[in-house]
Short mmCIF file of C-alpha atoms in Angstrom, two decimals:
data_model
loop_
_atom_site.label_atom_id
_atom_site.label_comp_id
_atom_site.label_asym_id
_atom_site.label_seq_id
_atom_site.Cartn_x
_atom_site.Cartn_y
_atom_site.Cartn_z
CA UNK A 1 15.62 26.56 25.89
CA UNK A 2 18.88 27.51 23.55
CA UNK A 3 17.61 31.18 23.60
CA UNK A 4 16.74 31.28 27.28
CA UNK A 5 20.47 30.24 28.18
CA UNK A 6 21.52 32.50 25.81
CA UNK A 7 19.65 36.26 27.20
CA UNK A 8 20.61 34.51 30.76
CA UNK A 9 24.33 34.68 29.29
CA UNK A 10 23.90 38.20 28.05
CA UNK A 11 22.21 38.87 31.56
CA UNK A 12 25.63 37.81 33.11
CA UNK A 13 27.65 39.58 30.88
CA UNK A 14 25.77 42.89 31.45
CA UNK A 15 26.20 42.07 34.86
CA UNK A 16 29.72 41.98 34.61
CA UNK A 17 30.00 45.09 32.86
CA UNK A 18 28.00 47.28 34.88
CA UNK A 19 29.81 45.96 38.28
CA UNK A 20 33.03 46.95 36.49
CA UNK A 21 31.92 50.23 35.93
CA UNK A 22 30.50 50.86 39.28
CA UNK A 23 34.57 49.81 40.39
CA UNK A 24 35.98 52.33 37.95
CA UNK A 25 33.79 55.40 38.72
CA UNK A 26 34.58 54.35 42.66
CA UNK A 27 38.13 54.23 41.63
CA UNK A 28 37.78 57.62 39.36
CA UNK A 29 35.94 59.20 42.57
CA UNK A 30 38.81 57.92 44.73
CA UNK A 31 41.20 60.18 42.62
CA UNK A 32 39.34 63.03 42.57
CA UNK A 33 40.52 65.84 45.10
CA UNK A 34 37.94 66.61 47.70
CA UNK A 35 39.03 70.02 47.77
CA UNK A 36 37.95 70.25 44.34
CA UNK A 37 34.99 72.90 43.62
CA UNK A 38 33.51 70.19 41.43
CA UNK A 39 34.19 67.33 43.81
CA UNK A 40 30.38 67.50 45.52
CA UNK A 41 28.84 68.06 41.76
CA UNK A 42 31.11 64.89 40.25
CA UNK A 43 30.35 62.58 43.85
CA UNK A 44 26.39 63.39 42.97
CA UNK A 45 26.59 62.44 39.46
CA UNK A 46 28.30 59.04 40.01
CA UNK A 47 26.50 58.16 42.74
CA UNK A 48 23.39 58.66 40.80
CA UNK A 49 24.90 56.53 37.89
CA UNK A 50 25.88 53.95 40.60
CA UNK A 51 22.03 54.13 41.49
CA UNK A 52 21.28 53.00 38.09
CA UNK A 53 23.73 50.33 37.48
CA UNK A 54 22.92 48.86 40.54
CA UNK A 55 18.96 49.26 39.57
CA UNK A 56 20.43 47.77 36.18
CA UNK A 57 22.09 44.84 38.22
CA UNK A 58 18.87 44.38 40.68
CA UNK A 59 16.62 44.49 37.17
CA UNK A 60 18.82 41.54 35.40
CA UNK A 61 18.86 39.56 38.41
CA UNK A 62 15.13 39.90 38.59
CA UNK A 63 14.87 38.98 34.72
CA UNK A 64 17.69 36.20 35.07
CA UNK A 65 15.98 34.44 38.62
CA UNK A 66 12.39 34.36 35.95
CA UNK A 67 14.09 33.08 32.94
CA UNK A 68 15.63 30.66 35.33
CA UNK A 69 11.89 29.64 36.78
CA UNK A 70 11.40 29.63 33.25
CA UNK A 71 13.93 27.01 32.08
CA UNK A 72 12.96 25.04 35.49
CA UNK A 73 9.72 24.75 34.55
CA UNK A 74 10.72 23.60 31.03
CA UNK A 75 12.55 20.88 32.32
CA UNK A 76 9.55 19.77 34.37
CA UNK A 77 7.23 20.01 31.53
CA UNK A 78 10.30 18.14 29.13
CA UNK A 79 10.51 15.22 32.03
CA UNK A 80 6.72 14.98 31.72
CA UNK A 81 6.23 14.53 28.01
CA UNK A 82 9.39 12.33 28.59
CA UNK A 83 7.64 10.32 31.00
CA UNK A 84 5.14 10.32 28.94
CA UNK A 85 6.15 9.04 26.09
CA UNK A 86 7.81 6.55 28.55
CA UNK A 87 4.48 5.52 29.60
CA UNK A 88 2.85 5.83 25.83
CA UNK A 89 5.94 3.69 24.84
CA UNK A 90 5.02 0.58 27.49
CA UNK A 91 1.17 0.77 26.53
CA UNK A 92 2.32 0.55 23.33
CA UNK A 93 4.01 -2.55 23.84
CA UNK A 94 1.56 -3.98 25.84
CA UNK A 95 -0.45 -3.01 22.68
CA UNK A 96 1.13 -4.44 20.74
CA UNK A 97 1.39 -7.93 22.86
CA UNK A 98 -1.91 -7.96 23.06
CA UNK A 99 -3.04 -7.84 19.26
CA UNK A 100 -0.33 -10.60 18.48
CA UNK A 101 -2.13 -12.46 21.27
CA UNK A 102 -5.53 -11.42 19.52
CA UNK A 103 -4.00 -12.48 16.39
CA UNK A 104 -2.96 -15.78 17.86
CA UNK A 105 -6.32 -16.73 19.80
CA UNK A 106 -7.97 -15.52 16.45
CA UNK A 107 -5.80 -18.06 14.30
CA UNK A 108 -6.53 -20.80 17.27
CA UNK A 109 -10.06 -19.69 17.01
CA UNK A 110 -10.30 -20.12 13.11
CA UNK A 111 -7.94 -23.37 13.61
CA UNK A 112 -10.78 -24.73 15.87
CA UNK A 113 -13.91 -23.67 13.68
CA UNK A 114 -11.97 -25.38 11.01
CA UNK A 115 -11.86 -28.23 12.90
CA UNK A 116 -15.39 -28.03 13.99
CA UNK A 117 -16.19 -27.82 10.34
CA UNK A 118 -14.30 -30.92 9.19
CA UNK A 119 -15.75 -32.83 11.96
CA UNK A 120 -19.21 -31.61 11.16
CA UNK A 121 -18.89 -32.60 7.82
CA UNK A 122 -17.14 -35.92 8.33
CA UNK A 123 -20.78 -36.08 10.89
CA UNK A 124 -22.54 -35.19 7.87
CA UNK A 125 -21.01 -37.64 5.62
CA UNK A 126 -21.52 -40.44 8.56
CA UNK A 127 -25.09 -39.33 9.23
CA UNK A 128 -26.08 -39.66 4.96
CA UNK A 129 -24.25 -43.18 4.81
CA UNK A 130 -26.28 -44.27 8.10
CA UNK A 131 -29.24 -42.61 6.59
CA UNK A 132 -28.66 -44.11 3.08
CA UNK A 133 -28.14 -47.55 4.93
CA UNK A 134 -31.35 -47.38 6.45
CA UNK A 135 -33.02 -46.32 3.65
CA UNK A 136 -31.61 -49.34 1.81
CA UNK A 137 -33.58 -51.32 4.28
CA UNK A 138 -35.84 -49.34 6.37
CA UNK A 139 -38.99 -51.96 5.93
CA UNK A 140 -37.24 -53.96 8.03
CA UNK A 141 -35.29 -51.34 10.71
CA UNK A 142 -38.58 -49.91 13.35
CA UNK A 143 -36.22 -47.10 14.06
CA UNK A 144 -35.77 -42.98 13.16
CA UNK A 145 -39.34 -41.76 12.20
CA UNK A 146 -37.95 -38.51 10.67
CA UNK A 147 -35.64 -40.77 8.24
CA UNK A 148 -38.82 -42.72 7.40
CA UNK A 149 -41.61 -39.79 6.78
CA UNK A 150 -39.10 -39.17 3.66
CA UNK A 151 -40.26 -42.39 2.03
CA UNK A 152 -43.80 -41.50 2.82
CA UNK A 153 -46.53 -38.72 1.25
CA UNK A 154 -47.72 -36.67 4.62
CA UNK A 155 -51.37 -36.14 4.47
CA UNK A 156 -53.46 -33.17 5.79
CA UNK A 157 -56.08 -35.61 7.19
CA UNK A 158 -59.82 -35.02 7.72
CA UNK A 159 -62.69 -37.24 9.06
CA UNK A 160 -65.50 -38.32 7.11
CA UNK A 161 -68.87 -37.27 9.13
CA UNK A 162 -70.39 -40.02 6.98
CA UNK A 163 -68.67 -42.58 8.57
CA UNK A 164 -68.80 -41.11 12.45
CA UNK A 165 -71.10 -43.33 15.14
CA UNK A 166 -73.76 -41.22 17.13
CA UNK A 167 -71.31 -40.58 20.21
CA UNK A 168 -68.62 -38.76 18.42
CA UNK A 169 -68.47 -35.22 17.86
CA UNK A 170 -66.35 -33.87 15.08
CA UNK A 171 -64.73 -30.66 15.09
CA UNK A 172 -66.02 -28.04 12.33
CA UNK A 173 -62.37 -28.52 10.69
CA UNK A 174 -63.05 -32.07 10.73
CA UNK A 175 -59.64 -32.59 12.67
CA UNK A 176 -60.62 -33.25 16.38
CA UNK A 177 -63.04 -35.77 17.65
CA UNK A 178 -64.55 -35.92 21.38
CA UNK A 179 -67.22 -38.05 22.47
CA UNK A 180 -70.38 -36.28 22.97
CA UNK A 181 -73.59 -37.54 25.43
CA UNK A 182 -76.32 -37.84 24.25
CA UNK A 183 -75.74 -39.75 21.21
CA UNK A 184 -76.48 -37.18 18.28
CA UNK A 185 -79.23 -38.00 16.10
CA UNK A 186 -77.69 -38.69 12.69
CA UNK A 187 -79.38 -40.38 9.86
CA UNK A 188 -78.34 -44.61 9.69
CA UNK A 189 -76.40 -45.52 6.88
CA UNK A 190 -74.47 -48.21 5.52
CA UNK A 191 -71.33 -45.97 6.00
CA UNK A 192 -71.67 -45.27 9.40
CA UNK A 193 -70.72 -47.05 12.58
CA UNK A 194 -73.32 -48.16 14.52
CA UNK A 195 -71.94 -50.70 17.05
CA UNK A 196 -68.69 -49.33 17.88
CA UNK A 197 -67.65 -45.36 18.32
CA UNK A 198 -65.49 -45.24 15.21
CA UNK A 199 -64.77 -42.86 12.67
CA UNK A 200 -62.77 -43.07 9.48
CA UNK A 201 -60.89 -40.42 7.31
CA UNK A 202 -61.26 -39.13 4.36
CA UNK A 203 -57.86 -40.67 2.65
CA UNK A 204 -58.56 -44.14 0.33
CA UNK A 205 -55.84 -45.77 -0.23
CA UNK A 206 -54.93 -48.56 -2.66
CA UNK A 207 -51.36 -47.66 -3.40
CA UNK A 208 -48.55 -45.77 -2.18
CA UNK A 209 -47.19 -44.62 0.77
CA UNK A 210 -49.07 -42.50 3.72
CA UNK A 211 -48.68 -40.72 7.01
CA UNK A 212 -50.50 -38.74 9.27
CA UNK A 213 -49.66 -37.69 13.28
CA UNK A 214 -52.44 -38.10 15.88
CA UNK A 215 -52.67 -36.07 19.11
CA UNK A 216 -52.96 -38.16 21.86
CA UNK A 217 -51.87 -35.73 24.53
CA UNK A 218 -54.87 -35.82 26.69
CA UNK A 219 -56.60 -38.96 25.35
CA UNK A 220 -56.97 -41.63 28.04
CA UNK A 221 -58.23 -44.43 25.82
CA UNK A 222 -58.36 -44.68 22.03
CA UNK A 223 -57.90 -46.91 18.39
CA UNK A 224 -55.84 -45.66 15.94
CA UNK A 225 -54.71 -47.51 12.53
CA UNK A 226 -56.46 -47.95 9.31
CA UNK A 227 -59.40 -51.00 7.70
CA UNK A 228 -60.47 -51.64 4.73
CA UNK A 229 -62.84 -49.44 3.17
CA UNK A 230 -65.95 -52.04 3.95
CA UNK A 231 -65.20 -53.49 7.32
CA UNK A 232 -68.41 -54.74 9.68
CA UNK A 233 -69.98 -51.50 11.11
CA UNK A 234 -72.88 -52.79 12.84
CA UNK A 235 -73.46 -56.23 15.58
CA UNK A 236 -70.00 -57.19 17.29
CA UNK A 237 -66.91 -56.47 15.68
CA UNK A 238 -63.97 -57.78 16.39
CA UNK A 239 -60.89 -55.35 15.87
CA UNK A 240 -58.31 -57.76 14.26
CA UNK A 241 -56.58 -57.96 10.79
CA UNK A 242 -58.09 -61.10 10.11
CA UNK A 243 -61.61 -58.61 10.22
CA UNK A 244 -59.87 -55.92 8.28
CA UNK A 245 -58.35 -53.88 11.12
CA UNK A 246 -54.98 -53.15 11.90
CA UNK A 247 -54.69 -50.93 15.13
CA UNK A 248 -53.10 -50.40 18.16
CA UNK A 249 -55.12 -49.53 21.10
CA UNK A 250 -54.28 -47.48 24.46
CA UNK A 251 -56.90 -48.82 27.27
CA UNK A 252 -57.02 -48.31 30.94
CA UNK A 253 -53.14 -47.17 31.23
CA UNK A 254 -52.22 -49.86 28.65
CA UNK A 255 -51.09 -50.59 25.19
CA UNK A 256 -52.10 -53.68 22.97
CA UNK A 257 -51.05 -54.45 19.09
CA UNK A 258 -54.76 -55.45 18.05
CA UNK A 259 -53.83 -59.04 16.65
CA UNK A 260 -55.96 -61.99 17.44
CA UNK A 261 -55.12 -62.60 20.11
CA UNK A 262 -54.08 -59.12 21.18
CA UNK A 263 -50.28 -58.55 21.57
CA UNK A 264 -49.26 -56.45 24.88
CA UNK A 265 -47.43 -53.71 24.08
CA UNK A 266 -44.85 -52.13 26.80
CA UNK A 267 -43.72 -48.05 25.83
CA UNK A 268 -40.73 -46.03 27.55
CA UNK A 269 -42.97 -43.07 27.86
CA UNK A 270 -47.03 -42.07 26.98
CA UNK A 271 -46.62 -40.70 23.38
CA UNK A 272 -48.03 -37.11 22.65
CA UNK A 273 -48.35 -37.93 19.62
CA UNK A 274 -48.47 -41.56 17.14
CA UNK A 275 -47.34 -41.14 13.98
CA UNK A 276 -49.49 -43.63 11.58
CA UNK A 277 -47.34 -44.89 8.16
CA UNK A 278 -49.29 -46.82 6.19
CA UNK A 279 -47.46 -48.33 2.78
CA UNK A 280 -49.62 -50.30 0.93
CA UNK A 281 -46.77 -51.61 -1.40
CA UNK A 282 -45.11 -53.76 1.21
CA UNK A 283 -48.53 -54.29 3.07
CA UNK A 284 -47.45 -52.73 6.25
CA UNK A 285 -48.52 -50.35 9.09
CA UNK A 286 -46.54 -49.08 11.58
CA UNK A 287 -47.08 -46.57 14.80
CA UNK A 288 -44.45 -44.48 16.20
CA UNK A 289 -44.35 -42.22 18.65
CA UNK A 290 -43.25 -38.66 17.43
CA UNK A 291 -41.59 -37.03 20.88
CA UNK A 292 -38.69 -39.13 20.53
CA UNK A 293 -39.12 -41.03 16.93
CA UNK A 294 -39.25 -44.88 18.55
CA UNK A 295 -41.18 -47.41 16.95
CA UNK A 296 -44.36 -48.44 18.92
CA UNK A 297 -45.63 -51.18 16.75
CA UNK A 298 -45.66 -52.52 13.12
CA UNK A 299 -48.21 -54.97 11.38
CA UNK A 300 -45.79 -56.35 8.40
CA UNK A 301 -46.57 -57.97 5.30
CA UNK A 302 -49.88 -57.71 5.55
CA UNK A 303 -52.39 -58.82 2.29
CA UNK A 304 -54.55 -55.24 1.83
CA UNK A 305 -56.81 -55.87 -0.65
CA UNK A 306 -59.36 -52.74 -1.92
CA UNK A 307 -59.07 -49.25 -0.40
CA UNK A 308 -57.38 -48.66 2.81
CA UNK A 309 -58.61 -46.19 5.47
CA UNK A 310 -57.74 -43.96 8.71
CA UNK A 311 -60.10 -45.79 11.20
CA UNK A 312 -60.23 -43.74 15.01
CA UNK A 313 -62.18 -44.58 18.01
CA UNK A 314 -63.08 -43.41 21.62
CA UNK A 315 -64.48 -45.53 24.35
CA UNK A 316 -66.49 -43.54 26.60
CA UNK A 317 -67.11 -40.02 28.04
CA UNK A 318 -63.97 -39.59 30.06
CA UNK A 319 -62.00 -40.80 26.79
CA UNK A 320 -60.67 -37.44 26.13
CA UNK A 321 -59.93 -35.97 22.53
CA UNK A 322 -58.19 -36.93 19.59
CA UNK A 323 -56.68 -34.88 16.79
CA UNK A 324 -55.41 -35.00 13.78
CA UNK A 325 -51.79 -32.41 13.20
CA UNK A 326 -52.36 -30.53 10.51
CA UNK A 327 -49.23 -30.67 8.15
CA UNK A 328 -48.19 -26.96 7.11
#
């Protein structure tokens, strides 16, 4: 803009110095005698160089009124970028405000996970001593079946055809077990339940710890629980521990612990599906229902004597089916 100021100041001058010399050669042709033989010749050749400096004059005012448009326009453009840099400047600062907010809400945030973490492990620690606690006595607690299956060997269970009576059908897997009419002809055995539609699996047990999950979803009346290995099979059989059974039985809507005489059993909710533990160190079997890990029953301290066995049984056609989870 320093230069543009400057040619308008040397338009100026110019200016000035052509309008003085239009006022001398008015004054010089003022002077001059008219009766002079060179008067006309000397009027023509100022007025001609009067022509010019005026064109001159009429030229720099021309080039003066654009480099004025010129500077005008800088000054618009220079309060632009000023205002610009105004406006730059504030969203800067708001900028700026916000990524020390960030930086705050981030430190909160990190504050609070650290927090959450602490608590979480303090929950941790809790949970272990609770879970240590139990463990310490958990023959004697009927509560947390995922905290129990940790003291007990999970077994992928299968049915022993040997053992099944006429009515039940067993699933090529050996896992399922529906009740099939007619009766299938299958060969009589010792093994094999003749008066009563049970089936045992395949596990013998004389020592240790076991468990195995039973769909019960759509079963409307069923036995689960274990016997001993050579329990009656054949005539009437009472299902009792006293005859080597220890069960729990769901029959027409209800539940009964199958002691002599039978105990009634009363359940928040139908299970989906009973988790069996059977530990034949402490002589105990207990049933829990896996949606929700509450105890259903327990037969404790118990005298098992020889091998121990799965025992399942239907009770008629519209019993529905039972299955055994397979563990992966």
């Amino acid at each position: 803009m320093g230069d543009l100021l400057k040619k308008i100041d040397k338009g100026e001058n110019d200016k000035y110095d052509s309008q003085k010399q239009i006022v001398d050669l008015l004054k010089k042709l003022e002077k001059t005698p008219k009766k002079d033989d060179d008067f006309q010749k000397k009027f023509e050749e100022m007025s001609a160089t009067i022509g010019d400096l005026l064109k001159k004059i009429d030229k720099g005012e021309q080039e003066r009124g654009i480099l004025w448009e010129k500077i005008e326009k800088m000054k618009q453009e220079k309060d632009e970028i000023a205002q610009e840099k105004n406006q730059i400047a504030q969203e800067k600062e708001v900028l700026l405000h916000n990524l020390e907010k960030m930086k705050q809400e981030k430190d909160e945030i990190a504050q609070e996970k650290n927090e959450i973490a602490q608590e979480k492990e303090q929950l941790k620690k809790e949970i272990e001593r609770k879970k240590d606690q139990f463990k310490s006595v958990w023959r004697d607690i009927p509560l947390y079946a995922d905290w129990r299956k940790e003291e007990f060997q999970t077994v992928n269970l299968t049915l022993d055809a040997a053992t099944a009576h006429p009515a039940l059908f067993l699933s090529e897997e050996g896992r399922r077990i529906t009740w099939q009419e007619p009766c299938q002809d299958l060969p009589i055995s010792p093994e094999r339940f003749a008066s009563i539609p049970c089936v045992l699996g395949q596990l013998h047990a004389s020592s240790g710890r076991y468990f195995w999950e039973v769909e019960v979803q759509n079963a409307h009346s069923w036995d689960l629980g274990v016997c001993r290995n050579y329990v009656e099979r054949n005539g009437r059989v009472i299902m009792s521990p006293q005859n080597g059974f220890w069960a729990i039985r769901l029959y027409d809507g209800q539940y009964w612990g199958l002691t002599y005489p039978e105990t009634s059993l009363t359940l928040k909710e139908k299970p989906c599906r009973v988790g069996v533990f059977l530990d034949c160190v402490a002589g105990d079997v207990s049933f829990y229902n896996m949606k929700d890990g509450s105890h259903i029953y327990t037969f404790s301290k118990q005298t098992f004597s020889g091998v121990i066995r799965p025992l399942f049984r239907l009770w008629s056609s519209d019993s529905g089916p039972l299955t055994i989870v397979q563990v992966e």
